GROMACS .gro file of N, CA, C and O in nm:
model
  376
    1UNK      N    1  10.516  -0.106 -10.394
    1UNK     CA    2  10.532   0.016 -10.317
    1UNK      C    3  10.451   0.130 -10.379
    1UNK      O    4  10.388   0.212 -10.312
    2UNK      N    5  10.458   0.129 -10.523
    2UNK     CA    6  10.344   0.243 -10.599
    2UNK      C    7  10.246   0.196 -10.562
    2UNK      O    8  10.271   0.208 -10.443
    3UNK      N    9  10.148   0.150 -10.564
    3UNK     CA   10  10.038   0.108 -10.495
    3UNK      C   11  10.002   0.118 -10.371
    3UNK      O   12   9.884   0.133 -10.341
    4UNK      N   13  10.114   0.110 -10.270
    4UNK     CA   14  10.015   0.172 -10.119
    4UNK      C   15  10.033   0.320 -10.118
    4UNK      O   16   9.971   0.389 -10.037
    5UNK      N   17  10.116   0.373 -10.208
    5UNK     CA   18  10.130   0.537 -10.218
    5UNK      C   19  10.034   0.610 -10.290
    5UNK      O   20   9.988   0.717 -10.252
    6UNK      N   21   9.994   0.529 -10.437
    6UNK     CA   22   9.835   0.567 -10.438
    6UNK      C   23   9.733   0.559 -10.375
    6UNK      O   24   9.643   0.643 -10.375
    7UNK      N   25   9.736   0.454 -10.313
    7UNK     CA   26   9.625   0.428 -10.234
    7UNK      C   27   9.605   0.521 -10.106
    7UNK      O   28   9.490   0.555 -10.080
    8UNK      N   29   9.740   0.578 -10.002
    8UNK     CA   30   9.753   0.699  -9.898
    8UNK      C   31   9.656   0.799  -9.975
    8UNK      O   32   9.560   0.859  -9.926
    9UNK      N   33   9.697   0.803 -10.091
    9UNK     CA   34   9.722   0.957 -10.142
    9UNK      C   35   9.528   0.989 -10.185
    9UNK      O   36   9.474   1.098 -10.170
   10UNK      N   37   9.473   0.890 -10.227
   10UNK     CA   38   9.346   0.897 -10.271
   10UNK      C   39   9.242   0.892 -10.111
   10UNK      O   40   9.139   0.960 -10.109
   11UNK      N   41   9.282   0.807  -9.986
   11UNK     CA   42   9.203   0.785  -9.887
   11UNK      C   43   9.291   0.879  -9.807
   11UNK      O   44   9.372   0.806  -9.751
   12UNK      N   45   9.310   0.988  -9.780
   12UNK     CA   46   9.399   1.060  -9.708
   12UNK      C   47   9.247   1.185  -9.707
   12UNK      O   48   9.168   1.224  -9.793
   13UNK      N   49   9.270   1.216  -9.537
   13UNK     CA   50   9.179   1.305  -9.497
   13UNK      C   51   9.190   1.491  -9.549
   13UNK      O   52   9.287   1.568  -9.551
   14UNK      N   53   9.071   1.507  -9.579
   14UNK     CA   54   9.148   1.718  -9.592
   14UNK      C   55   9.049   1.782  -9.704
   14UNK      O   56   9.028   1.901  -9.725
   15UNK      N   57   8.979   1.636  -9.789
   15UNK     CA   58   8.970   1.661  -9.897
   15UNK      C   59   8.811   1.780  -9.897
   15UNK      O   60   8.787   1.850  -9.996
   16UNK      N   61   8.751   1.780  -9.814
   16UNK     CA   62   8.668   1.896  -9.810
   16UNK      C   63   8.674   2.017  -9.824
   16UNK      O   64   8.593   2.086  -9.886
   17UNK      N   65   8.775   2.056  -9.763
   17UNK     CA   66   8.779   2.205  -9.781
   17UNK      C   67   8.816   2.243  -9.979
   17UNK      O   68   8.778   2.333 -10.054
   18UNK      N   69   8.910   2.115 -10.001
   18UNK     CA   70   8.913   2.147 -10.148
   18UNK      C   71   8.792   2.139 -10.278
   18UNK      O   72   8.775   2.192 -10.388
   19UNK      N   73   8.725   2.042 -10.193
   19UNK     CA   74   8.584   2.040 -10.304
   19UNK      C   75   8.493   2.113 -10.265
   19UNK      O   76   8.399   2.130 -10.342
   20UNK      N   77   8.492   2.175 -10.144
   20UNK     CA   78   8.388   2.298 -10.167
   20UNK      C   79   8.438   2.454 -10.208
   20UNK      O   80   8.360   2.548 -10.229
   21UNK      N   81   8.598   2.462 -10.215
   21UNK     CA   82   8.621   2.558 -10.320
   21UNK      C   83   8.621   2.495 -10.447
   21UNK      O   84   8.656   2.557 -10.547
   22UNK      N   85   8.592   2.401 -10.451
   22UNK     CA   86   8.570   2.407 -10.628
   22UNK      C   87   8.426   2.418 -10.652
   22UNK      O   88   8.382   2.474 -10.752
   23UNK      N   89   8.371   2.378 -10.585
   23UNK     CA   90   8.180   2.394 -10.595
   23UNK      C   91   8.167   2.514 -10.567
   23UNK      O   92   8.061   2.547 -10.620
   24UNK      N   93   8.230   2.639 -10.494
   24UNK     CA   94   8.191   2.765 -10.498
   24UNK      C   95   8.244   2.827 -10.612
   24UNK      O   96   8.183   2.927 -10.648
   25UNK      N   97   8.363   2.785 -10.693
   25UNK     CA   98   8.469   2.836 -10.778
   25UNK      C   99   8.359   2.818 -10.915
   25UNK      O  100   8.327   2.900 -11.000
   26UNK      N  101   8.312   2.654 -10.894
   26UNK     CA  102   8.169   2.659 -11.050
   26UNK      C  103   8.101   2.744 -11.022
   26UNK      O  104   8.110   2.850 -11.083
   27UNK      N  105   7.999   2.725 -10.910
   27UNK     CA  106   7.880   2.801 -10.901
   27UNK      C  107   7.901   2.931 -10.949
   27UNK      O  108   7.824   2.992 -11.024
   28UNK      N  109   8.031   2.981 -10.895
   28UNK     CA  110   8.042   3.164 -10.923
   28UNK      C  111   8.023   3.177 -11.072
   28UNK      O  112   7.930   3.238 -11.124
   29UNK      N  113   8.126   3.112 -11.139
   29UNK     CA  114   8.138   3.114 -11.290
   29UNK      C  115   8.058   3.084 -11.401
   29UNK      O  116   8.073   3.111 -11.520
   30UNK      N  117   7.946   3.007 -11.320
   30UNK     CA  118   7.832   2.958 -11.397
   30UNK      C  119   7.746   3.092 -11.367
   30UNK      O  120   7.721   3.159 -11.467
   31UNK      N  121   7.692   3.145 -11.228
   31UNK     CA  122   7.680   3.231 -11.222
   31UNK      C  123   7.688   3.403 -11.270
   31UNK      O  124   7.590   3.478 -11.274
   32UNK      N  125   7.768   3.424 -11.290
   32UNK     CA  126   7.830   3.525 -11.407
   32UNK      C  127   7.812   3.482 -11.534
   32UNK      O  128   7.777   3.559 -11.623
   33UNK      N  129   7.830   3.373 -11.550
   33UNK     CA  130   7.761   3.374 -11.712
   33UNK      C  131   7.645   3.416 -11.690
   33UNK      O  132   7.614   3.534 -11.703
   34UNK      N  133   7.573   3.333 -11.656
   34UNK     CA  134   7.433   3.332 -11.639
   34UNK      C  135   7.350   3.532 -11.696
   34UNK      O  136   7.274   3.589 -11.774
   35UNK      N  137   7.468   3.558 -11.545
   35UNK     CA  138   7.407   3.691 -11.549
   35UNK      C  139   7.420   3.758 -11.669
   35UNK      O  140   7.334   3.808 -11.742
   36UNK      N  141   7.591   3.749 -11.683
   36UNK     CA  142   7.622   3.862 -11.791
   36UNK      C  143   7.555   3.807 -11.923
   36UNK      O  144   7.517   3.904 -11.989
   37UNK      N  145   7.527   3.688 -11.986
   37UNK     CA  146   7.467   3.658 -12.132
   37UNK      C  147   7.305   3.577 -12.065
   37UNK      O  148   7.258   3.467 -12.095
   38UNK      N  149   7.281   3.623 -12.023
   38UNK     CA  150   7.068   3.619 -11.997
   38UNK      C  151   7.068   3.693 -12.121
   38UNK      O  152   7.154   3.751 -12.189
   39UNK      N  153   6.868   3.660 -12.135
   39UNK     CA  154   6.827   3.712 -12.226
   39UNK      C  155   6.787   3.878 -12.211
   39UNK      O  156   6.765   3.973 -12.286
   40UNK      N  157   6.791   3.853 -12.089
   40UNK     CA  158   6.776   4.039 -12.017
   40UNK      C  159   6.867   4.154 -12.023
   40UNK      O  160   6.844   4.268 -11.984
   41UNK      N  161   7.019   4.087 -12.100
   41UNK     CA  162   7.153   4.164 -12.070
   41UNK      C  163   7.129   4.221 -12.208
   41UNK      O  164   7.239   4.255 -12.252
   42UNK      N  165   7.035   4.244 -12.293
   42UNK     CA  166   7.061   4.245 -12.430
   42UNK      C  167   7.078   4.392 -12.443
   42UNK      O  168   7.019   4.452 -12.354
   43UNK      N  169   7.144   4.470 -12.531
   43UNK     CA  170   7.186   4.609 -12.546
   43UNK      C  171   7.083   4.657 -12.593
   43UNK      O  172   7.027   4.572 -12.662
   44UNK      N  173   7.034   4.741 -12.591
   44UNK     CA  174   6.893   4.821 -12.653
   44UNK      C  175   6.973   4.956 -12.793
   44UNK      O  176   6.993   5.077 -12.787
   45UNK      N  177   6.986   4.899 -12.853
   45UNK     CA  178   7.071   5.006 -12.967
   45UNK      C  179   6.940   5.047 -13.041
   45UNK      O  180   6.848   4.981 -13.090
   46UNK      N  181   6.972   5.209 -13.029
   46UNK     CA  182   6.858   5.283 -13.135
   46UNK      C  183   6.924   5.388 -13.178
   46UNK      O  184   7.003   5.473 -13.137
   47UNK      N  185   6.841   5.340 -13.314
   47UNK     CA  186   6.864   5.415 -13.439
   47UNK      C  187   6.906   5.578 -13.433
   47UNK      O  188   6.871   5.649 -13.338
   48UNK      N  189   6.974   5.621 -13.531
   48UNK     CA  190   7.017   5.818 -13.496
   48UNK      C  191   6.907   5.868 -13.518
   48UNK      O  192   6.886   5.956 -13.435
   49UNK      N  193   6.810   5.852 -13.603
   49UNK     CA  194   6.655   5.908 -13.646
   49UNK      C  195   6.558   5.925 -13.556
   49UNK      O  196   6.469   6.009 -13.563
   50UNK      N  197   6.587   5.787 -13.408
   50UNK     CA  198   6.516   5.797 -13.280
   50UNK      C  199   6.555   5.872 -13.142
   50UNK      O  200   6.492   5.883 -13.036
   51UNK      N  201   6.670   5.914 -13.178
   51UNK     CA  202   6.769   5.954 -13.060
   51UNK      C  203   6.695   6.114 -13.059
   51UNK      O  204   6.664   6.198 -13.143
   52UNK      N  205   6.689   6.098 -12.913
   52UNK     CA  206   6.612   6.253 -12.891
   52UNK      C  207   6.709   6.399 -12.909
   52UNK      O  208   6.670   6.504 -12.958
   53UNK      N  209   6.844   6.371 -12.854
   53UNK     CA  210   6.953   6.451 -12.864
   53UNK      C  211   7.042   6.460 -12.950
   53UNK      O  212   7.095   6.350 -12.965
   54UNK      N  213   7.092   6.550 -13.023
   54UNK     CA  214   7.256   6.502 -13.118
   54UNK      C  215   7.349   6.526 -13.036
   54UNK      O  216   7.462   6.522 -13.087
   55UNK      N  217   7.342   6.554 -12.907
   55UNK     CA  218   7.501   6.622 -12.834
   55UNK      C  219   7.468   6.582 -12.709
   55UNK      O  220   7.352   6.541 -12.701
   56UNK      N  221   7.559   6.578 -12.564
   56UNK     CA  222   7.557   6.567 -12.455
   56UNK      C  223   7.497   6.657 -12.413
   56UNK      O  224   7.399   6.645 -12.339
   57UNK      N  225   7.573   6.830 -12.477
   57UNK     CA  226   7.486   6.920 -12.428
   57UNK      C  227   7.404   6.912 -12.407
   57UNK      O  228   7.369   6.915 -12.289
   58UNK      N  229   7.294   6.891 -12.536
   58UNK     CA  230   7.149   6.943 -12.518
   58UNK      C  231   7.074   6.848 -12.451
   58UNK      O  232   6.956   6.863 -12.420
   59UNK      N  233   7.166   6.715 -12.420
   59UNK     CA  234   7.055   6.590 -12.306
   59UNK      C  235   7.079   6.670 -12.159
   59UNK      O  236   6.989   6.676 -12.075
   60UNK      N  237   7.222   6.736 -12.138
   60UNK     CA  238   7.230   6.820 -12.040
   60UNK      C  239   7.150   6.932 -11.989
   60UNK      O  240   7.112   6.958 -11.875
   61UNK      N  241   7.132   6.998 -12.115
   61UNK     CA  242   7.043   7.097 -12.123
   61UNK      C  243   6.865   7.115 -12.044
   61UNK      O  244   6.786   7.175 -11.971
   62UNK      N  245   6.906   6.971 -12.165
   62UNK     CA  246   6.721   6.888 -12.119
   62UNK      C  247   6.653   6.892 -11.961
   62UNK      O  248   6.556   6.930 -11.894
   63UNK      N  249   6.805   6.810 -11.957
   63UNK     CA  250   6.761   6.733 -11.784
   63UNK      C  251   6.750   6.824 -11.689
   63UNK      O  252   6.679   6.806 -11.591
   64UNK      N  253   6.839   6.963 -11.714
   64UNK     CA  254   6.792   7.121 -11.633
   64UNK      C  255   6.951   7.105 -11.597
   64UNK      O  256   6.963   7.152 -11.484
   65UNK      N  257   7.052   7.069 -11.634
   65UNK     CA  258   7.172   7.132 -11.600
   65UNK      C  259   7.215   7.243 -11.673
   65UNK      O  260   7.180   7.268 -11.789
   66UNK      N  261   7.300   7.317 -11.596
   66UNK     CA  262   7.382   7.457 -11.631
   66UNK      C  263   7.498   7.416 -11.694
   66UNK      O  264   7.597   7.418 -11.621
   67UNK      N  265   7.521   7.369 -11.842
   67UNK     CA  266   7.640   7.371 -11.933
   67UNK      C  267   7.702   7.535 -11.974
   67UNK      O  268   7.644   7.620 -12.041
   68UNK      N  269   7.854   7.544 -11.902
   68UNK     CA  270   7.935   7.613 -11.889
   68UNK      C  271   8.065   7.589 -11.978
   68UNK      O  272   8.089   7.469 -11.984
   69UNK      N  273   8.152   7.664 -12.045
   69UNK     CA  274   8.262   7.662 -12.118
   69UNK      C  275   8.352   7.633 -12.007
   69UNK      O  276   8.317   7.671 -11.895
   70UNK      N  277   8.463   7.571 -12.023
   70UNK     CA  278   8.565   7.557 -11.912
   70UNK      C  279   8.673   7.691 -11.915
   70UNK      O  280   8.733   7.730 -12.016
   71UNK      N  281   8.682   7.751 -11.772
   71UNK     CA  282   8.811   7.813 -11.783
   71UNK      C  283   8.928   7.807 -11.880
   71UNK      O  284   8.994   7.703 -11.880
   72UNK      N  285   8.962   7.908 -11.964
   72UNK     CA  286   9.118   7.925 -12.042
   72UNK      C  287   9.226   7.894 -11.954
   72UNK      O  288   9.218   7.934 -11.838
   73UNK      N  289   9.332   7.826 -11.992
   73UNK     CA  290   9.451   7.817 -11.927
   73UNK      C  291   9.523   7.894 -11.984
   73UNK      O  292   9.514   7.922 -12.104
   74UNK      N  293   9.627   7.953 -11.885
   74UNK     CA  294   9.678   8.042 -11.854
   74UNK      C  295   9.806   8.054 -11.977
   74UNK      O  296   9.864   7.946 -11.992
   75UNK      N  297   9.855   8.158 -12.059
   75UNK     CA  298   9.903   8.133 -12.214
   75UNK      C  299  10.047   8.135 -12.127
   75UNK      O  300  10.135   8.076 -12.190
   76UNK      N  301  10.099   8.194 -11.982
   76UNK     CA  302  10.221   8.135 -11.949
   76UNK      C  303  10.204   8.060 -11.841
   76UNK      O  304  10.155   8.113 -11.741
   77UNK      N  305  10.247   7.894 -11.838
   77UNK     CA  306  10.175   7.866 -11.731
   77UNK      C  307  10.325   7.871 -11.567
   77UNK      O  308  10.417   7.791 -11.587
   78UNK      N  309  10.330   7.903 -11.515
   78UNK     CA  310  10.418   7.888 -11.406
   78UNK      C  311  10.502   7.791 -11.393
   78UNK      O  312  10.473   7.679 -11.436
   79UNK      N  313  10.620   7.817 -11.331
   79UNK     CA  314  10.750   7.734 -11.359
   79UNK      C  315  10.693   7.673 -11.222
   79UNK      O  316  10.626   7.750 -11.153
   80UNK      N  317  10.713   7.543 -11.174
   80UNK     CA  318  10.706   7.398 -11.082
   80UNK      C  319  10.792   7.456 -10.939
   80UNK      O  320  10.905   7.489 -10.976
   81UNK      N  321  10.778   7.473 -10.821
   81UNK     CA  322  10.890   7.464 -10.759
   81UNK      C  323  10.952   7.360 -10.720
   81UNK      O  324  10.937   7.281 -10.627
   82UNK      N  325  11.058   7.375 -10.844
   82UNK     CA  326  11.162   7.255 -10.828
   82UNK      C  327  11.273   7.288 -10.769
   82UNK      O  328  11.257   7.389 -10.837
   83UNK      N  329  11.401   7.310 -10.692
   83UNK     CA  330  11.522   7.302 -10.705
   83UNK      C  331  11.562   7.317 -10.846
   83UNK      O  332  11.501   7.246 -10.925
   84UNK      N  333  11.695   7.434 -10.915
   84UNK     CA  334  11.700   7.416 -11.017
   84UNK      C  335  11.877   7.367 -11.022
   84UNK      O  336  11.963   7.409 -10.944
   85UNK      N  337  11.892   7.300 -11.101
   85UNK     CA  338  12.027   7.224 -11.069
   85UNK      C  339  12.135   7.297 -11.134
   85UNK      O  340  12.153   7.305 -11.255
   86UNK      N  341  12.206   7.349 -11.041
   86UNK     CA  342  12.385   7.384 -11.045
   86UNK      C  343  12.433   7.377 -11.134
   86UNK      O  344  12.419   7.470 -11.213
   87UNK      N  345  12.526   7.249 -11.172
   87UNK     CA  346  12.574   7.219 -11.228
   87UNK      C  347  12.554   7.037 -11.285
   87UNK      O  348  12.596   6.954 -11.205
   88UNK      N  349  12.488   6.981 -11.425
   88UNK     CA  350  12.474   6.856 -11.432
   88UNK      C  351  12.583   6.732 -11.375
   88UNK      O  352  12.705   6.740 -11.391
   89UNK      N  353  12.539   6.657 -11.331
   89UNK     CA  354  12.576   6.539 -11.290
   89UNK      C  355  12.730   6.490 -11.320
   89UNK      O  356  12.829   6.475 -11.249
   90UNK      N  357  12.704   6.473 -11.448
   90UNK     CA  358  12.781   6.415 -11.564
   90UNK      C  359  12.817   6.504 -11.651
   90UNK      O  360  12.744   6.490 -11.750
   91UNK      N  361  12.901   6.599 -11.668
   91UNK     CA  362  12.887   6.691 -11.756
   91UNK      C  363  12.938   6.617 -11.908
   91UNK      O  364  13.020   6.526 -11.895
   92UNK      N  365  12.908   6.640 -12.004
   92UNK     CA  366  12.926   6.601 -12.131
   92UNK      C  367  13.074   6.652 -12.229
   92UNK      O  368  13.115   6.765 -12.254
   93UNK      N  369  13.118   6.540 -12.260
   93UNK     CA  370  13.254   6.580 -12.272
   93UNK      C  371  13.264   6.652 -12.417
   93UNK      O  372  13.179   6.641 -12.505
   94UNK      N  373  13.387   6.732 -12.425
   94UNK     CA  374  13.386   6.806 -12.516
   94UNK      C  375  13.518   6.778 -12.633
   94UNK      O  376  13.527   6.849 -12.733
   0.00000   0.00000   0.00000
């Protein structure tokens, strides 16, 4: 009886749709490697001695943007409009 139930189970129709998500499921993953570790993905790190800027500013500066100080916040800042509650819940025993 184990034997004609393996046998259903291996010649039993459907099986396409499952092996071409697995052939799209490699391809992708091989894919993404591929991309992310090529020899083209390599980081270009240079030295502080070559770096044209020491600060964001002054690459800001460079490129022709207007670097501005940010607004002060306010030394009292405004209470939330919340509902303010009555009397607690649970009052705490004494």
């Amino acid at each position: 009886m184990a034997k004609v139930l393996t046998e259903d189970r291996l010649n039993r129709p459907g099986g396409a749709p499952l092996k071409a998500a697995i052939a799209v499921a490699v391809l992708g993953v091989l894919g993404m490697l591929i991309v992310d570790h090529g020899p083209w993905s390599k980081p270009k790190v240079q030295p502080a001695f070559m770096a044209s800027y020491s600060s964001t500013g002054e690459a800001a500066r460079a490129a022709g943007a207007k670097v501005m100080p940010t607004e002060p916040k306010l030394q009292v800042e405004p209470e939330p409009p919340v509902p303010k509650p009555v009397h607690p819940v649970n009052p705490a025993p004494e």
